[in-house]
Amino acid sequence: MIMQEQIKDASYDVLVIGGGIAGGEAALNLANNGFKVLIVEKDLSIGGKMILLSKVFPTLDCSACITTPKVSEISRHPAITIFTGSEVKKIVKIAENSFEADVLRYPRYVIAEECTGCQLCEQACPVIVKDEYQFNLVGRKAAFIPFTIASPKVAAIDIENCTLCGACEKVCPPKCIDFTQEKEEYRIKVKSVIIATGFKLFDPLLMPRYGFGLYKNIITSMQMERQLAPTRPFNTILRPGDGKVPCKVAYVLCTGSRDATIGNPVCSQICCMYSIKQAQLLMGALPMADVTIYYLNIRSFGKGFEEFYEQAKGMGVNFIKGKIGKISELENGNLKLRYEDINENKVKESEHDIVVLSVGVIANLDTATFFSEQQLKLDSFNFINQTDPLASPARTSINGVFVAGTASGPMDIPDSILSAGSASSEAMCYLIQKK
Amino acid sequence: MVDTGKKNARILVFSTEKISDPAIDMAGLLKLHYPPTIYAISIPCSSGVKPKWILHAFEKGFAGVFIAADGSDCPYGESCTEKTGKIVSTTHELMKQKNIEPARLRMAAICSVCSESFVKQMKSFNENLLKMQGA
Amino acid sequence: MNNKLGVYICHCGGNISDYIDVEKVRQSVENEEGVFLAKTTMFACGDSNQKEMVEDIKNNHLDGVVVASCSPKLHLLTFRAVTERGELNKYNYVHANIREQASWAHSDDKAGATEKAIHIVKAAIAKVRFAESLVPIKISSIKSVAVIGGGVAGMKAAIELSDLGCQVYLIEREYFVGGRVSQWDSLFTTNETGKELVTRLYNDLVKQKNITVYTGAEVISNSGNIGDFKLKIKITPRYIKAKCNQGELQNAIDVCPVEVPDDFNFNITGRKAIYHNFPSEYPQSPVIDIKNCTRCGACEKICENVDFTQKEEIMDINVGSVLMATGFDPYTPADGEFGYNSFDNVITLPQFKRIIDLSNEKLTFKGREIKNIAYIYCVGSRQVEGENKYCSRYCCTSAIHAAIIAKKKFLNIYNFHFTRGIRTYGKQEVLYDESSRMGDIYLQSYENDPPVVTGRNDKAVVRINDILTGKREMEVEADLVVLVTGMVPRKDNSVGSLFKLPKGRDRFFNEIHMKLRPVETVIDGITISGACQGPKNIMETANSALSAAAKSYSYVSKGELELEPIIARIDKDLCTWCNACAQACPFNAIEMEEGKTKNVASINNSACKGCGMCLPVCPTDAINLIAYSNNEIESMIDALAG
Ligand SMILES: Cc1cc2nc3c(=O)[nH]c(=O)nc-3n(C[C@H](O)[C@H](O)[C@H](O)COP(=O)(O)OP(=O)(O)OC[C@H]3O[C@@H](n4cnc5c(N)ncnc54)[C@H](O)[C@@H]3O)c2cc1C
Ligand SMILES: Cc1cc2nc3c(=O)[nH]c(=O)nc-3n(C[C@H](O)[C@H](O)[C@H](O)COP(=O)(O)OP(=O)(O)OC[C@H]3O[C@@H](n4cnc5c(N)ncnc54)[C@H](O)[C@@H]3O)c2cc1C
Ligand code: SF4
Ligand code: SF4
Ligand code: SF4
Ligand code: SF4
């Protein structure tokens, strides 16, 4: 129970919820134009999904190299305050240009200002758990730095798994591990709010016919993404079942998208492209590998995308227009795909040694919890409803609350960045005009 | 461990702050090794290298000079590749006059993620220079 | 020459010190000329070390600082800031990269890595000795923006900029604002009509006090740079007085004897030489198309608002930034391409949109009622042979949406879609579902085997080898064939050349970086938005327009801009004004300056980007780049060679 007097007050011009690329970009735009911003990020690091990606389509530039300079600019900016490991509990709109948000900061059990990121605590910690930042491909310690390019790059103690053995405390040179930290509650006054809470990945356990979770050599595209990233868990591409380097890779597109039977009729807009990207990177990393992409339609619609698709075909990636019926496992751990080959109008089977499910973009339902007194409308797919999508795409059903990035629907990085520009621009007008 | 008994050629690399130097950094990040006698000086754009700097490097004992050019990624304009190429050919002429083999000056476009290609280039350049030394 | 230097060598935890003998590096450099103190530190970027550095610099009045640590991309700015906090000008800081380019790159050879690090630090010391205190170049910036193009992108950006407090000049080449969108009726995905949307935006626009709208206007020249572009605008008159009587004008239109094809309706109808596109168009005043007007004077006799004495005007405006929003052209098929201009019932999607809008009750074209409609997709996009390799992104959704609207508005419509794989990405997918549920037929052709259009009686026959039914040959007799044409850059895009805007592979204007700087161009101060940067639907156009507006605003909002002072410098004694540098400079930053005894080159500080392209071309070596001068580079080479 937190006492009323422990609640800390603070005020900013704009509250940005979510520190992914969209939230970060919006915050920078505002701060560079002289507004004070608070970013509330649920995770231990800002950067969202993008900071964890390998290279990005369609230019194939390294995602970390684009994200890290942005992230460090955000964290260094004098007009931006960042709360990581924090959540917005409730926002109330009191009047135009006046919102009150209750924010909860969870303890990290490390004095962030003093931690030097030396990783000694990590080495000392005896507890090993699954590493969520590597999408469970490998393990991490209970005292850990989320990932090498995390921002802030400081340790945290995963208190749920920590055995309180104190090993980390002993080795920490600046003595910054502090098990006495407690939750802190803030009451934040702001004039405008930008929601940039991003998206969730479709959970393929909801499609049992694909056998994800049952068969070890079926992974999600995000797990493959990690294997291809510069901060990758292994030094090469491995299939999780037996650590073998795969040579026949299958991609199953539209997993969890364009399918009303699983409740998501819309196209996720990014999975065709990221699969084509991964296929190209795989051909580079494993020159002997065969990569086959099973698709319904290839949606390479953006600037340079069609050319990128053609490039993949030119490199020898196989594209099969086909619907996957069922996936089953063979004795050697390989997988048998039963599919309808649409070009040939036949049901066929094929064998692969690893299957990547190109999982879709699902709405992040956290957005439904922010407002209790005003209604923040969602659309029929549970993304934030854009009340004037053609003329003012960042507007929501609450005046003064704007949406940036994939919180309003599937989008790739370039579109997320433009959407963030749009949201920050509208917020600036709202602040200046006081309307 | 490489055979430390083997001597490597001293190479000066002109890299560019926005494009090729990041690639060289990434080669380090990925621990793609190359000879430690290779040094980079980074400048804004590869079409700003003065031939006299290159000659100066040879005078001071560098065995080779490599221009890690911006190529088509140059933030200052498309003419970069052509201009850098011209610097190389002008310098080749000057080198001939001083009896320095033109093969000691090389250039290649290194994009901001071309780490592997950079390392490949460096290894082969080093080999070639060592051969020239031997010959 | 700086002579009191502080040098810091970082362990970076162990990232550096595991492979490099950091103490040996320190000892090797502490006696270099000019070095006052040399220290090692566990984490140079850590707060405690930063504090220590600030104290060192202040207490000892250091005049140069070197930190040997990670890549400058990570922490150059951090240590420049530290230097500044130590009350030393930040340009007296030099960064030495001994992590990415030494400890990590040579983690297989500790002795080699240490040796290399020593040389790198010595080179940085050599460089910092020549470092100068510099002040950022400050230029004043006029708090006004020129928005070129008055479509959705331009109008939206203009409103935004004005809300933010800028003076805005909206320059539209046509006589009416709204761009392409005013040509479309019902829009995906809201079903608002294009006219309604344009009306909404126009109402917002005219409410703003600080927007000046010029129609019939074009930029004809540009000089100046970010902060102060000097534009000349040519304004052609409407030949109609500003305050006019709509009724009289309608009579004048009626009597005009000249009739020409109406390009607003993509030539499916005609219009007079005095015209408006549709009655509620903005601004609400017709215009005389002087090229086609015969000066018969018929309109003048009826209506006193006609004024043939109006003259072309040239205006000069000064703006701090330019925002481009010149949009796109629909692709025009070649004669014979899918029967275009060979059969008279083969039309384009934009024409089809106009026909839906213009038809009531029955969908008719050239007097014939339309029932069977065949849509051929990707015309002018995703070309196998032609040069337009890109997908135009809006057209699948637009064609499907138009087909749905046609089916809802008129009876007995049958839609047949000849696609190359439908691309209704994102939430637009529900339109595809809806149309499939309404019974539209979808066929898909092979990449190298496009549908073929032939004639039979007064119908066009579209034939296809269909992927979706296993290569079966299918045939549809269509009353109307709609070519789903893509987007191409404006035919007259000369305004781009005027500003030297680069184009991408697709010939649309190109951004600097799709993810880092998506609305900026390599020309400082010029932003791009909407479909002139690449195909976009309206929502995407609005997002990019608002982003560009915010960017342009940031150039002008403070009334002043700071530019990095790393620019070229001319040694006037050596310069013989041969003009070679001026020709090499991609930014026109070098001009001739008349001197007392001779003419010399002179650098325009606010235009020079510090690329250095002028350096190697100077025959007398009269140009140096600040921070990269001969002294600096050559002494670095000496240190590295030693
Ligand atoms: C496998 C894969 C590969 C991809 N590859 C590419 C590519 O190559 N090129 C490309 O353009 N795009 C790619 N994408 C798409 C890209 O990841 C997205 O476009 C982008 O990350 C969207 O950014 P965002 O900021 O909107 O959302 P996110 O990245 O999801 O960020 C949202 C942020 O909000 C935080 N958050 C969530 N809920 C809360 C809450 N309640 N309170 C506070 N904070 C919260 C999250 O922790 C996160 O930091 C890929 C996606 C995937 C899945
Ligand atoms: C057939 C068709 C149907 C469509 N339907 C939809 C739909 O239903 N929903 C949807 O979201 N999108 C739709 N679109 C896309 C939509 O038209 C574009 O997104 C939108 O028009 C882009 O706006 P813009 O302002 O960038 O360009 P434009 O609309 O092209 O406007 C550019 C303006 O700049 C002016 N201009 C050009 N050059 C100069 C110059 N040198 N000097 C001064 N002014 C100049 C032009 O006259 C024009 O007014 C459709 C497109 C087509 C082709
Ligand atoms: S040991 Fe201490 S300083 Fe080092 S990473 Fe862990 S918490 Fe941070
Ligand atoms: S982007 Fe491609 S893979 Fe993803 S849902 Fe759409 S069609 Fe399927
Ligand atoms: S959007 Fe559809 S019709 Fe348009 S080019 Fe792309 S695939 Fe072809
Ligand atoms: S440094 Fe570059 S921008 Fe400056 S004058 Fe020389 S060529 Fe022009």
Coordinates of N, CA and C in Angstrom, one line a residue, chain A residues 263-335:
Chain A
G263 N -10.1 -14.7 -35.5 CA -10.4 -13.4 -35.0 C -9.6 -12.2 -35.5
N264 N -8.8 -12.5 -36.6 CA -8.0 -11.4 -37.1 C -8.1 -11.3 -38.6
P265 N -9.1 -10.6 -39.2 CA -9.3 -10.7 -40.6 C -8.3 -9.7 -41.4
V266 N -7.6 -8.9 -40.7 CA -6.8 -7.9 -41.4 C -5.4 -8.5 -41.8
C267 N -4.8 -7.8 -42.7 CA -3.4 -8.2 -43.2 C -2.4 -7.4 -42.3
S268 N -1.4 -8.1 -41.9 CA -0.5 -7.4 -40.9 C 0.6 -6.5 -41.6
Q269 N 0.6 -6.5 -42.9 CA 1.3 -5.5 -43.6 C 2.8 -5.5 -43.6
I270 N 3.4 -6.2 -42.6 CA 4.9 -6.2 -42.5 C 5.4 -7.6 -42.7
C271 N 4.6 -8.7 -42.6 CA 5.2 -10.0 -42.5 C 5.7 -10.5 -43.8
C272 N 5.0 -10.2 -44.9 CA 5.6 -10.5 -46.2 C 7.0 -10.0 -46.3
M273 N 7.1 -8.7 -46.0 CA 8.4 -8.0 -46.2 C 9.5 -8.5 -45.3
Y274 N 9.1 -8.7 -44.0 CA 10.2 -9.1 -43.1 C 10.6 -10.6 -43.4
S275 N 9.7 -11.4 -43.9 CA 10.1 -12.7 -44.3 C 11.0 -12.7 -45.5
I276 N 10.7 -11.9 -46.5 CA 11.5 -11.8 -47.7 C 12.9 -11.3 -47.2
K277 N 12.9 -10.4 -46.3 CA 14.2 -9.9 -45.8 C 15.0 -11.0 -45.1
Q278 N 14.3 -11.7 -44.2 CA 15.0 -12.8 -43.5 C 15.5 -13.8 -44.5
A279 N 14.7 -14.1 -45.5 CA 15.2 -15.1 -46.5 C 16.5 -14.6 -47.1
Q280 N 16.5 -13.3 -47.5 CA 17.8 -12.8 -48.1 C 18.9 -12.9 -47.1
L281 N 18.7 -12.6 -45.9 CA 19.8 -12.6 -44.9 C 20.2 -14.1 -44.7
L282 N 19.3 -15.0 -44.7 CA 19.6 -16.4 -44.5 C 20.4 -16.9 -45.7
M283 N 20.1 -16.5 -46.9 CA 20.9 -16.9 -48.0 C 22.3 -16.4 -47.9
G284 N 22.4 -15.3 -47.3 CA 23.8 -14.7 -47.1 C 24.5 -15.5 -46.0
A285 N 23.8 -15.8 -44.9 CA 24.5 -16.5 -43.7 C 24.7 -18.0 -44.0
L286 N 23.8 -18.6 -44.7 CA 23.9 -20.0 -45.0 C 23.8 -20.2 -46.5
P287 N 24.9 -20.1 -47.2 CA 24.8 -20.0 -48.7 C 24.3 -21.3 -49.3
M288 N 24.3 -22.4 -48.5 CA 23.9 -23.7 -49.1 C 22.4 -23.9 -48.8
A289 N 21.8 -23.0 -48.0 CA 20.4 -23.3 -47.6 C 19.4 -23.0 -48.7
D290 N 18.3 -23.8 -48.7 CA 17.1 -23.6 -49.5 C 16.1 -22.8 -48.7
V291 N 15.6 -21.7 -49.2 CA 14.5 -21.0 -48.5 C 13.3 -21.0 -49.3
T292 N 12.2 -21.4 -48.7 CA 10.9 -21.4 -49.4 C 9.9 -20.6 -48.6
I293 N 9.2 -19.7 -49.3 CA 8.2 -18.9 -48.7 C 6.8 -19.3 -49.2
Y294 N 6.0 -19.8 -48.3 CA 4.6 -20.1 -48.7 C 3.7 -18.9 -48.4
Y295 N 3.1 -18.4 -49.5 CA 2.3 -17.2 -49.3 C 0.9 -17.3 -50.0
L296 N 0.1 -16.3 -49.7 CA -1.2 -16.2 -50.4 C -1.1 -15.0 -51.4
N297 N -0.7 -13.9 -50.9 CA -0.3 -12.8 -51.8 C 1.0 -12.2 -51.3
I298 N 1.8 -11.7 -52.1 CA 3.0 -11.0 -51.5 C 2.7 -9.5 -51.5
R299 N 2.8 -8.9 -50.4 CA 2.4 -7.5 -50.3 C 3.6 -6.6 -50.1
S300 N 4.3 -6.4 -51.2 CA 5.5 -5.6 -51.3 C 5.1 -4.3 -51.9
F301 N 4.4 -3.4 -51.1 CA 3.8 -2.3 -51.7 C 4.5 -1.0 -51.5
G302 N 5.5 -0.9 -50.6 CA 6.1 0.4 -50.3 C 7.2 0.8 -51.2
K303 N 7.8 1.9 -50.9 CA 8.9 2.4 -51.7 C 10.1 1.5 -51.7
G304 N 10.4 0.9 -52.8 CA 11.6 0.0 -52.9 C 11.2 -1.4 -52.6
F305 N 9.9 -1.7 -52.2 CA 9.6 -3.0 -51.7 C 9.5 -4.1 -52.8
E306 N 8.8 -3.7 -53.9 CA 8.7 -4.6 -55.0 C 10.1 -5.0 -55.6
E307 N 10.9 -4.0 -55.7 CA 12.3 -4.3 -56.1 C 13.0 -5.3 -55.2
F308 N 12.7 -5.1 -53.9 CA 13.3 -6.0 -52.9 C 12.8 -7.4 -53.0
Y309 N 11.5 -7.5 -53.4 CA 10.9 -8.8 -53.6 C 11.6 -9.5 -54.9
E310 N 11.7 -8.7 -55.9 CA 12.3 -9.2 -57.1 C 13.8 -9.6 -56.8
Q311 N 14.5 -8.9 -56.0 CA 15.8 -9.2 -55.6 C 15.9 -10.6 -55.0
A312 N 14.9 -10.8 -54.1 CA 14.9 -12.1 -53.4 C 14.7 -13.2 -54.4
K313 N 13.8 -13.0 -55.3 CA 13.6 -14.1 -56.4 C 14.8 -14.3 -57.1
G314 N 15.5 -13.2 -57.4 CA 16.8 -13.3 -58.2 C 17.9 -14.1 -57.4
M315 N 17.8 -14.0 -56.1 CA 18.8 -14.7 -55.3 C 18.5 -16.2 -55.1
G316 N 17.3 -16.5 -55.6 CA 16.9 -18.0 -55.5 C 16.0 -18.4 -54.4
V317 N 15.4 -17.4 -53.7 CA 14.4 -17.8 -52.7 C 13.1 -18.3 -53.5
N318 N 12.6 -19.5 -53.0 CA 11.5 -20.1 -53.7 C 10.2 -19.4 -53.1
F319 N 9.3 -19.1 -54.0 CA 8.0 -18.6 -53.6 C 6.9 -19.5 -54.1
I320 N 6.2 -20.0 -53.1 CA 5.1 -20.9 -53.5 C 3.8 -20.4 -53.0
K321 N 2.9 -20.1 -54.0 CA 1.6 -19.6 -53.6 C 0.8 -20.8 -53.1
G322 N 0.7 -20.9 -51.8 CA 0.0 -22.1 -51.2 C -0.5 -21.8 -49.8
K323 N -1.6 -22.6 -49.5 CA -2.2 -22.5 -48.2 C -1.7 -23.7 -47.4
I324 N -1.2 -23.4 -46.2 CA -0.7 -24.6 -45.4 C -1.9 -25.2 -44.6
G325 N -2.0 -26.5 -44.8 CA -3.1 -27.2 -44.0 C -2.5 -27.5 -42.7
K326 N -1.6 -28.4 -42.6 CA -1.1 -29.0 -41.4 C 0.4 -29.2 -41.4
I327 N 1.0 -29.0 -40.2 CA 2.4 -29.3 -40.1 C 2.6 -30.5 -39.2
S328 N 3.4 -31.5 -39.6 CA 3.7 -32.6 -38.6 C 5.2 -32.8 -38.6
E329 N 5.6 -33.5 -37.5 CA 7.0 -33.7 -37.3 C 7.4 -35.1 -37.7
L330 N 8.6 -35.2 -38.3 CA 9.2 -36.5 -38.6 C 10.1 -36.9 -37.5
E331 N 10.6 -38.1 -37.6 CA 11.5 -38.7 -36.6 C 12.8 -37.9 -36.4
N332 N 13.3 -37.5 -37.5 CA 14.6 -36.7 -37.4 C 14.4 -35.3 -37.0
G333 N 13.2 -34.9 -36.6 CA 13.0 -33.6 -36.2 C 12.6 -32.7 -37.4
N334 N 12.7 -33.2 -38.6 CA 12.2 -32.4 -39.7 C 10.7 -32.2 -39.7
L335 N 10.2 -31.4 -40.5 CA 8.8 -31.1 -40.5 C 8.2 -31.3 -41.9

